[in-house]
PDB file of C-alpha atoms in Angstrom:
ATOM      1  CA  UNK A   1      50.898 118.516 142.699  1.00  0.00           C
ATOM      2  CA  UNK A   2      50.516 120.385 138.853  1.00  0.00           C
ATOM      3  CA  UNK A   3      53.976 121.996 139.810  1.00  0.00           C
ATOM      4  CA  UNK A   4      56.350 118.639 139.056  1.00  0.00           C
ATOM      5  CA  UNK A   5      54.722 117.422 136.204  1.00  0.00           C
ATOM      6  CA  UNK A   6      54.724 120.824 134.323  1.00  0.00           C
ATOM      7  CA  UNK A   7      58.205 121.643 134.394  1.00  0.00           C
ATOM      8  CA  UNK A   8      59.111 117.736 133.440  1.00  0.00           C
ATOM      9  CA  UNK A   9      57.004 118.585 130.221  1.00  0.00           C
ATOM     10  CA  UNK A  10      58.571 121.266 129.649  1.00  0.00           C
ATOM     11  CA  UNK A  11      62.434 119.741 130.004  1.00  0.00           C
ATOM     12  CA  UNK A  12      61.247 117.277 128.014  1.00  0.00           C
ATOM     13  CA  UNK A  13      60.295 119.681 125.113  1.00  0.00           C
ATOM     14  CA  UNK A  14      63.366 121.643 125.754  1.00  0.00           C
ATOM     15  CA  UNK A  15      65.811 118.422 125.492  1.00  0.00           C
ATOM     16  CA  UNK A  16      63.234 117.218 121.996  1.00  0.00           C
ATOM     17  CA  UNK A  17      64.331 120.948 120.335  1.00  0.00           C
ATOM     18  CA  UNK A  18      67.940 120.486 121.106  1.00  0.00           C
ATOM     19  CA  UNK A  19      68.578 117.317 119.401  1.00  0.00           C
ATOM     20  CA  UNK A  20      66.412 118.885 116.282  1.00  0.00           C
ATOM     21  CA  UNK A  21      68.916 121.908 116.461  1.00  0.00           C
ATOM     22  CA  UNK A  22      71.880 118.855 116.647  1.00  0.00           C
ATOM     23  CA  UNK A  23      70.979 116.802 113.963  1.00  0.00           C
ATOM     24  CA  UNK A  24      70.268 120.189 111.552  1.00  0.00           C
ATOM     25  CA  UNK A  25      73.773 121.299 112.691  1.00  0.00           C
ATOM     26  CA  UNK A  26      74.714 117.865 111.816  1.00  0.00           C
ATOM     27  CA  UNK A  27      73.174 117.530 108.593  1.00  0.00           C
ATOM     28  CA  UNK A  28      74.542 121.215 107.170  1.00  0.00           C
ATOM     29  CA  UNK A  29      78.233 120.248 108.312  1.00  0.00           C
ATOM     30  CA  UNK A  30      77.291 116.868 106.638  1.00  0.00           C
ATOM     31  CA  UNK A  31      76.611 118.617 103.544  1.00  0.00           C
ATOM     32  CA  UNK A  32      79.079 121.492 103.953  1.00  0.00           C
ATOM     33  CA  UNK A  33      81.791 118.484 103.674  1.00  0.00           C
ATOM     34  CA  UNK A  34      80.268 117.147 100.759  1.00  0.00           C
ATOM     35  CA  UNK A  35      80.752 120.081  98.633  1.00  0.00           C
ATOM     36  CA  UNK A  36      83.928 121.015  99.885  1.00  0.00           C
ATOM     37  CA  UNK A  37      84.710 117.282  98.839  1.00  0.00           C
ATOM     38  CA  UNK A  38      82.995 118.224  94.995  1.00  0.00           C
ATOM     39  CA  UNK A  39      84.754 121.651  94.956  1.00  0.00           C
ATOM     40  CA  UNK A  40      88.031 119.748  95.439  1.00  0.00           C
ATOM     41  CA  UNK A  41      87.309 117.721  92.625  1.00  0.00           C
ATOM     42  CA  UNK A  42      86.560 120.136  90.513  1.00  0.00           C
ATOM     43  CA  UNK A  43      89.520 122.013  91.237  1.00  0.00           C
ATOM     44  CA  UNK A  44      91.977 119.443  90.254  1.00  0.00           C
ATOM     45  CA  UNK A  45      89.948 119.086  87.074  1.00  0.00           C
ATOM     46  CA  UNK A  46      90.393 122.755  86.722  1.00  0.00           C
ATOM     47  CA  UNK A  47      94.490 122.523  87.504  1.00  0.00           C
ATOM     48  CA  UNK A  48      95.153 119.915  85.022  1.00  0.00           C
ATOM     49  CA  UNK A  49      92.899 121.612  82.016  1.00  0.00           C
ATOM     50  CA  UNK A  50      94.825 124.699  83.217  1.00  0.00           C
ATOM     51  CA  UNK A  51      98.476 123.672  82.561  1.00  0.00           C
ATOM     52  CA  UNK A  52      97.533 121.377  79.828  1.00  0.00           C
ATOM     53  CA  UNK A  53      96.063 125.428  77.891  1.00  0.00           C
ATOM     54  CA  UNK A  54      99.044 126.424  79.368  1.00  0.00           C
ATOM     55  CA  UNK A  55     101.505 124.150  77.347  1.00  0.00           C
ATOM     56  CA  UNK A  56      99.354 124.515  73.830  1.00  0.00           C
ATOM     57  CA  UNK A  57      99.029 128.304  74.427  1.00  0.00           C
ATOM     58  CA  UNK A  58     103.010 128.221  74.901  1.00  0.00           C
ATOM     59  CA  UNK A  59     103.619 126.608  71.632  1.00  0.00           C
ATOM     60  CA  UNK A  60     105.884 124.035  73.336  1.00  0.00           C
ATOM     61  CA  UNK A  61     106.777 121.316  71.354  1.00  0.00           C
ATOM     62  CA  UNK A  62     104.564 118.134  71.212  1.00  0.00           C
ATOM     63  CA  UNK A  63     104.575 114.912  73.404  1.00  0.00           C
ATOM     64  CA  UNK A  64     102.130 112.139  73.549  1.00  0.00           C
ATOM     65  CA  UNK A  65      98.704 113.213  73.669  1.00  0.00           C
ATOM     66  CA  UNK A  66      99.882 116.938  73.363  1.00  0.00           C
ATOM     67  CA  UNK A  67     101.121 117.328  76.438  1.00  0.00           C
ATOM     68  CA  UNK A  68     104.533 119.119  78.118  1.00  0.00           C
ATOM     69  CA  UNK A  69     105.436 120.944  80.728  1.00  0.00           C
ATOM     70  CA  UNK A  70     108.881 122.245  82.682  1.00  0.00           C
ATOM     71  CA  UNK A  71     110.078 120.536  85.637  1.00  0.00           C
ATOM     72  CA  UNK A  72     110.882 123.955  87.192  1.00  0.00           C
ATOM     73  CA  UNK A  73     107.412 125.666  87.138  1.00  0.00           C
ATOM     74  CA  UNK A  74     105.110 122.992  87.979  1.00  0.00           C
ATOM     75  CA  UNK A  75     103.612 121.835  91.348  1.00  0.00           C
ATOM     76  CA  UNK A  76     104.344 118.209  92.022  1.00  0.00           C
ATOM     77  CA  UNK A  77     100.490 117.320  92.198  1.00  0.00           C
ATOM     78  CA  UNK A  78     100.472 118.914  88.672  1.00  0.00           C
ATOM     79  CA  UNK A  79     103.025 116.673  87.716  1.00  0.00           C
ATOM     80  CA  UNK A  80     101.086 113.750  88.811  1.00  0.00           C
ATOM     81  CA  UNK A  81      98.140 114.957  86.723  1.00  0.00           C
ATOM     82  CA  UNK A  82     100.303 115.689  83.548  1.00  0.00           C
ATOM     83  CA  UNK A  83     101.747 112.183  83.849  1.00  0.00           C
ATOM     84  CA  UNK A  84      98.461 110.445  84.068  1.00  0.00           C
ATOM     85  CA  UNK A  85      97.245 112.106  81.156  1.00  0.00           C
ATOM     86  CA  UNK A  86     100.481 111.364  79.415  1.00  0.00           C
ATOM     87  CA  UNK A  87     100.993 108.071  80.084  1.00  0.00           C
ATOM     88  CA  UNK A  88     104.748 108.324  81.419  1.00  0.00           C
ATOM     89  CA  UNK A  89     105.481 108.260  84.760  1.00  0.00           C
ATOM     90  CA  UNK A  90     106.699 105.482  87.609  1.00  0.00           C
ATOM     91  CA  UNK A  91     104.887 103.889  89.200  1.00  0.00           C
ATOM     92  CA  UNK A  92     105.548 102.824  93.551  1.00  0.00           C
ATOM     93  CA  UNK A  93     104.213  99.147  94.361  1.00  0.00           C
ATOM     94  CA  UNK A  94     104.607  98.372  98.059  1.00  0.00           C
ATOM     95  CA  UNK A  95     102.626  94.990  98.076  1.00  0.00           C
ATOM     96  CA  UNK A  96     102.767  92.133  96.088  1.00  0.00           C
ATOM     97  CA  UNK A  97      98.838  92.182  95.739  1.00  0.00           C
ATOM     98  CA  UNK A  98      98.988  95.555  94.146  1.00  0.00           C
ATOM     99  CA  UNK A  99     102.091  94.745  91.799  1.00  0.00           C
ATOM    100  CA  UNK A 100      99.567  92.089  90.845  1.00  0.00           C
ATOM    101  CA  UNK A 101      97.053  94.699  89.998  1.00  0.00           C
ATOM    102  CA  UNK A 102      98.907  96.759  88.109  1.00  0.00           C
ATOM    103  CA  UNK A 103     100.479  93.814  86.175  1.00  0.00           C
ATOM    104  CA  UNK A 104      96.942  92.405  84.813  1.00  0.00           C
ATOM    105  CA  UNK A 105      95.977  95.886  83.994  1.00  0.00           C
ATOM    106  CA  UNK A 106      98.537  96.445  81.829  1.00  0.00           C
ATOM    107  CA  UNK A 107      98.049  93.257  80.000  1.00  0.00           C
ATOM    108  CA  UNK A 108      94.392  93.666  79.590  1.00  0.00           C
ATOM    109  CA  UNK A 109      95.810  96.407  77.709  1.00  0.00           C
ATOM    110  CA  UNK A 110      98.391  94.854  75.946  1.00  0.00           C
ATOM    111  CA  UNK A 111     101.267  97.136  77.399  1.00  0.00           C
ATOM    112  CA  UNK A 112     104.246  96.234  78.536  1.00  0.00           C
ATOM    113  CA  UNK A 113     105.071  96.392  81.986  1.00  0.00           C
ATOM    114  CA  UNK A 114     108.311  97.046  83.599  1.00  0.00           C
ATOM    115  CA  UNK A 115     109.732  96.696  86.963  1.00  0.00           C
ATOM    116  CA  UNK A 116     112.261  98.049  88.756  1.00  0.00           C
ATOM    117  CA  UNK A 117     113.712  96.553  91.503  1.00  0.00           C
ATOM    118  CA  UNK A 118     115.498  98.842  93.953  1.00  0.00           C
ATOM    119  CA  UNK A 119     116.425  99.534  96.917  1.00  0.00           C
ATOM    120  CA  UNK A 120     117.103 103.236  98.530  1.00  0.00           C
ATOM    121  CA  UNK A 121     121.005 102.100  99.941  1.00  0.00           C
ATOM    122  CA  UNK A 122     121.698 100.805  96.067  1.00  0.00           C
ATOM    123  CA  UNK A 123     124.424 103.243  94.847  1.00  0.00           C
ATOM    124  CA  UNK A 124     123.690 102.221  91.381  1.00  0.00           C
ATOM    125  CA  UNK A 125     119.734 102.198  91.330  1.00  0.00           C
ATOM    126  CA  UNK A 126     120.192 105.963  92.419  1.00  0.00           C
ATOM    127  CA  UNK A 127     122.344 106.550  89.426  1.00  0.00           C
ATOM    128  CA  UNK A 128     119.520 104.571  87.109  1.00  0.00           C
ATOM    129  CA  UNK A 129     116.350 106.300  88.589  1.00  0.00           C
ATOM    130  CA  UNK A 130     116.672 109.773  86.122  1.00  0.00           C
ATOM    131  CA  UNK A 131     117.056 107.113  83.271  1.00  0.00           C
ATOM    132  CA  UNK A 132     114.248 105.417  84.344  1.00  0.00           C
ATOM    133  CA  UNK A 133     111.871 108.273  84.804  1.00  0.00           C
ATOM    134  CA  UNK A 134     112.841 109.929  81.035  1.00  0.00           C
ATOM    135  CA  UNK A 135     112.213 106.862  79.412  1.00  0.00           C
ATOM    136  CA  UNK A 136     108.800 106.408  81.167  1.00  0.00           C
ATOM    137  CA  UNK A 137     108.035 109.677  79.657  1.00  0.00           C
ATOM    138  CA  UNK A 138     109.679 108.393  76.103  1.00  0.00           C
ATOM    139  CA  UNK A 139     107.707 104.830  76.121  1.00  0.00           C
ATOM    140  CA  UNK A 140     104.988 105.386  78.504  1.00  0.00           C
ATOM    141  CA  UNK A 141     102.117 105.691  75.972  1.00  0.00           C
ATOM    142  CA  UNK A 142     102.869 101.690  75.499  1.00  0.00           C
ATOM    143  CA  UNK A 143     104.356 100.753  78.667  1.00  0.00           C
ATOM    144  CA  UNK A 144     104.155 101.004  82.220  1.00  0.00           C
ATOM    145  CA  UNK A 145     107.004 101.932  84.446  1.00  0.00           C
ATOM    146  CA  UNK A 146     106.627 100.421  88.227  1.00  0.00           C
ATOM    147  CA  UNK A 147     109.167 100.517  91.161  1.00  0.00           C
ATOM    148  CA  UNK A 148     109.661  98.511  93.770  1.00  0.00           C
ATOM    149  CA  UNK A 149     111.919  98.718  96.969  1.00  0.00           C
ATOM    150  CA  UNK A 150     112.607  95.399  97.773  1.00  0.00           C
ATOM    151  CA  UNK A 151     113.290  96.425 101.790  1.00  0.00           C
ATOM    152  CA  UNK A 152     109.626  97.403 101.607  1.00  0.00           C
ATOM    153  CA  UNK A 153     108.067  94.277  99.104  1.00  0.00           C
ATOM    154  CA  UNK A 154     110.326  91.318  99.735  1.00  0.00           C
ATOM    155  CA  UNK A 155     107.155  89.279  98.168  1.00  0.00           C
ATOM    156  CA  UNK A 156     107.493  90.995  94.914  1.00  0.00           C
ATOM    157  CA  UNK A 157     111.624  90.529  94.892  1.00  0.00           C
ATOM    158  CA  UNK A 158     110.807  86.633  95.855  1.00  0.00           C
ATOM    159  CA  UNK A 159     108.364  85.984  93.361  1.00  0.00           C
ATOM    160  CA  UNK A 160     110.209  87.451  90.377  1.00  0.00           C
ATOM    161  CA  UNK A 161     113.714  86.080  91.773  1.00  0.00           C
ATOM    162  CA  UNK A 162     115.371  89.279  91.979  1.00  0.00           C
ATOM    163  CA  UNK A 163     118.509  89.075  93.663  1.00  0.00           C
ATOM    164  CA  UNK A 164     120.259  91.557  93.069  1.00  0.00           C
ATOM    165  CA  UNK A 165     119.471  95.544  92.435  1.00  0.00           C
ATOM    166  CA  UNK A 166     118.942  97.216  90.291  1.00  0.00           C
ATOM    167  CA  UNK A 167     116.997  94.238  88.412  1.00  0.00           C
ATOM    168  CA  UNK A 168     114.879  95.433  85.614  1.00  0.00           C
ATOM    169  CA  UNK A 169     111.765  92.635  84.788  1.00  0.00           C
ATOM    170  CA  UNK A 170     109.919  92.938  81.574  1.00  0.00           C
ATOM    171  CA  UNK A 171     106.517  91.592  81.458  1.00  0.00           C
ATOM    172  CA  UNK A 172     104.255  91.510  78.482  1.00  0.00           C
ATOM    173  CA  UNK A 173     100.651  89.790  78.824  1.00  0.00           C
ATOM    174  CA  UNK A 174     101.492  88.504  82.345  1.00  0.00           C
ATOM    175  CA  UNK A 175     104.277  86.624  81.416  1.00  0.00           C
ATOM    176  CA  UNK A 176     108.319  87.621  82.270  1.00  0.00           C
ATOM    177  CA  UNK A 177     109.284  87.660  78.866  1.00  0.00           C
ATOM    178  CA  UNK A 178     113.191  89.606  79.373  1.00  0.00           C
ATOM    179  CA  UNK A 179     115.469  90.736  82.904  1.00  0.00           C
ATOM    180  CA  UNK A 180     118.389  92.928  83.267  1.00  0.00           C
ATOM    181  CA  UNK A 181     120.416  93.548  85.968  1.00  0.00           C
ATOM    182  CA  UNK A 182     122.625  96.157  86.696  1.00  0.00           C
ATOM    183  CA  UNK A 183     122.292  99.849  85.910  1.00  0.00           C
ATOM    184  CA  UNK A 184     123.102  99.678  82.061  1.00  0.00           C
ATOM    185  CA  UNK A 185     120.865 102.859  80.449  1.00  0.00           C
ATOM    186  CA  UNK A 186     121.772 101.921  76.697  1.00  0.00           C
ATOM    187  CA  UNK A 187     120.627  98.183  77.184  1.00  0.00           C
ATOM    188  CA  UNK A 188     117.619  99.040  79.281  1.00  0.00           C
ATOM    189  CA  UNK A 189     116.404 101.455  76.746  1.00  0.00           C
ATOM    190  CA  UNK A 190     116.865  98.876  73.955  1.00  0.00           C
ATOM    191  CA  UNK A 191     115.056  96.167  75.706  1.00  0.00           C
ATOM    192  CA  UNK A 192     112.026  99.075  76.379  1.00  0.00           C
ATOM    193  CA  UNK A 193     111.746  99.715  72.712  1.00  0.00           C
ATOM    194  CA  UNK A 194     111.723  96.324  71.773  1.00  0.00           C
ATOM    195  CA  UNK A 195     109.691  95.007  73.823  1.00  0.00           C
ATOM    196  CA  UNK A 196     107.129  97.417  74.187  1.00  0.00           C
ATOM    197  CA  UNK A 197     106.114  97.649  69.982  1.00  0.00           C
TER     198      UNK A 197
END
């Protein structure tokens, strides 16, 4: 009669010290993550203090905030970085919530905002989109550059009453304040400048 309760005992034990040895597995790949997490953090830190030396070591000449870099050598993500820390780049808004977003941000900060309304089968907003991108880079320490496909936002194209692409809409403390359509570089860039002082 000693014989069956012994060994249950001892299962029980057994089964106790393997969930122990499961959640301490648990808890080190729990942690392991973590600081692969804060190690790839740190990393992109480290890339974008790294080609931002790189330029000023270089001697290349000087953009806003200090801060160039070649097309041809850099990674994209680096490009992302740079551009952040620049102020110049453009900007993808797939919902009308996040166009939103963006559009209060920039007039808590008194930039203007610009939007571009596109589409991928627009012949002409393909011929536009190198324009666009430069001058982000030109005027992006006082404005901010957004696109938006309208095949993939139709809210955004209704509420602004774009009907036709490539419509540029200028906004400047929340309010549409200028539009252009067509794909007209010299008259987009003048409307930038002017509007974003």
């Amino acid at each position: 009669f000693f014989c069956t309760s012994t060994p249950r005992r001892n299962i029980q034990q057994h089964h106790n010290h393997i969930i122990h040895i499961i959640l301490i597995l648990l808890t080190l790949r729990l942690n392991t993550l973590l600081l692969l997490t804060k190690m790839k953090l740190e990393l992109t830190s480290l890339v974008a203090l790294f080609a931002a030396l790189s330029c000023v070591m270089a001697g290349s000449s000087p953009r806003p905030f200090g801060i160039t870099r070649s097309p041809s050598t850099t990674s994209k993500s680096t490009d992302i970085i740079l551009s952040s820390i620049r102020g110049g780049a453009v900007h993808e808004s797939s919902t009308l919530a996040d166009l939103d977003s963006k559009i209060q941000s920039a007039a808590l900060q008194n930039k203007l905002t610009i939007i571009d309304f596109t589409a991928t089968w627009c012949g002409p907003c393909k011929a536009i989109a190198p324009v666009y991108k430069e001058l982000s880079e030109e005027f992006g320490s006082n404005a901010q550059f957004i696109k938006v496909d309208v095949d993939v936002n139709p809210e955004a194209a209704q509420k602004f009453g774009v009907s036709a692409m490539p419509t540029f809409v200028f906004i400047k403390g929340g309010e549409v304040v200028d539009r252009l359509m067509g794909a007209n570089a010299a008259r987009l860039k003048e409307l930038i400048a002017e509007w974003s002082l």
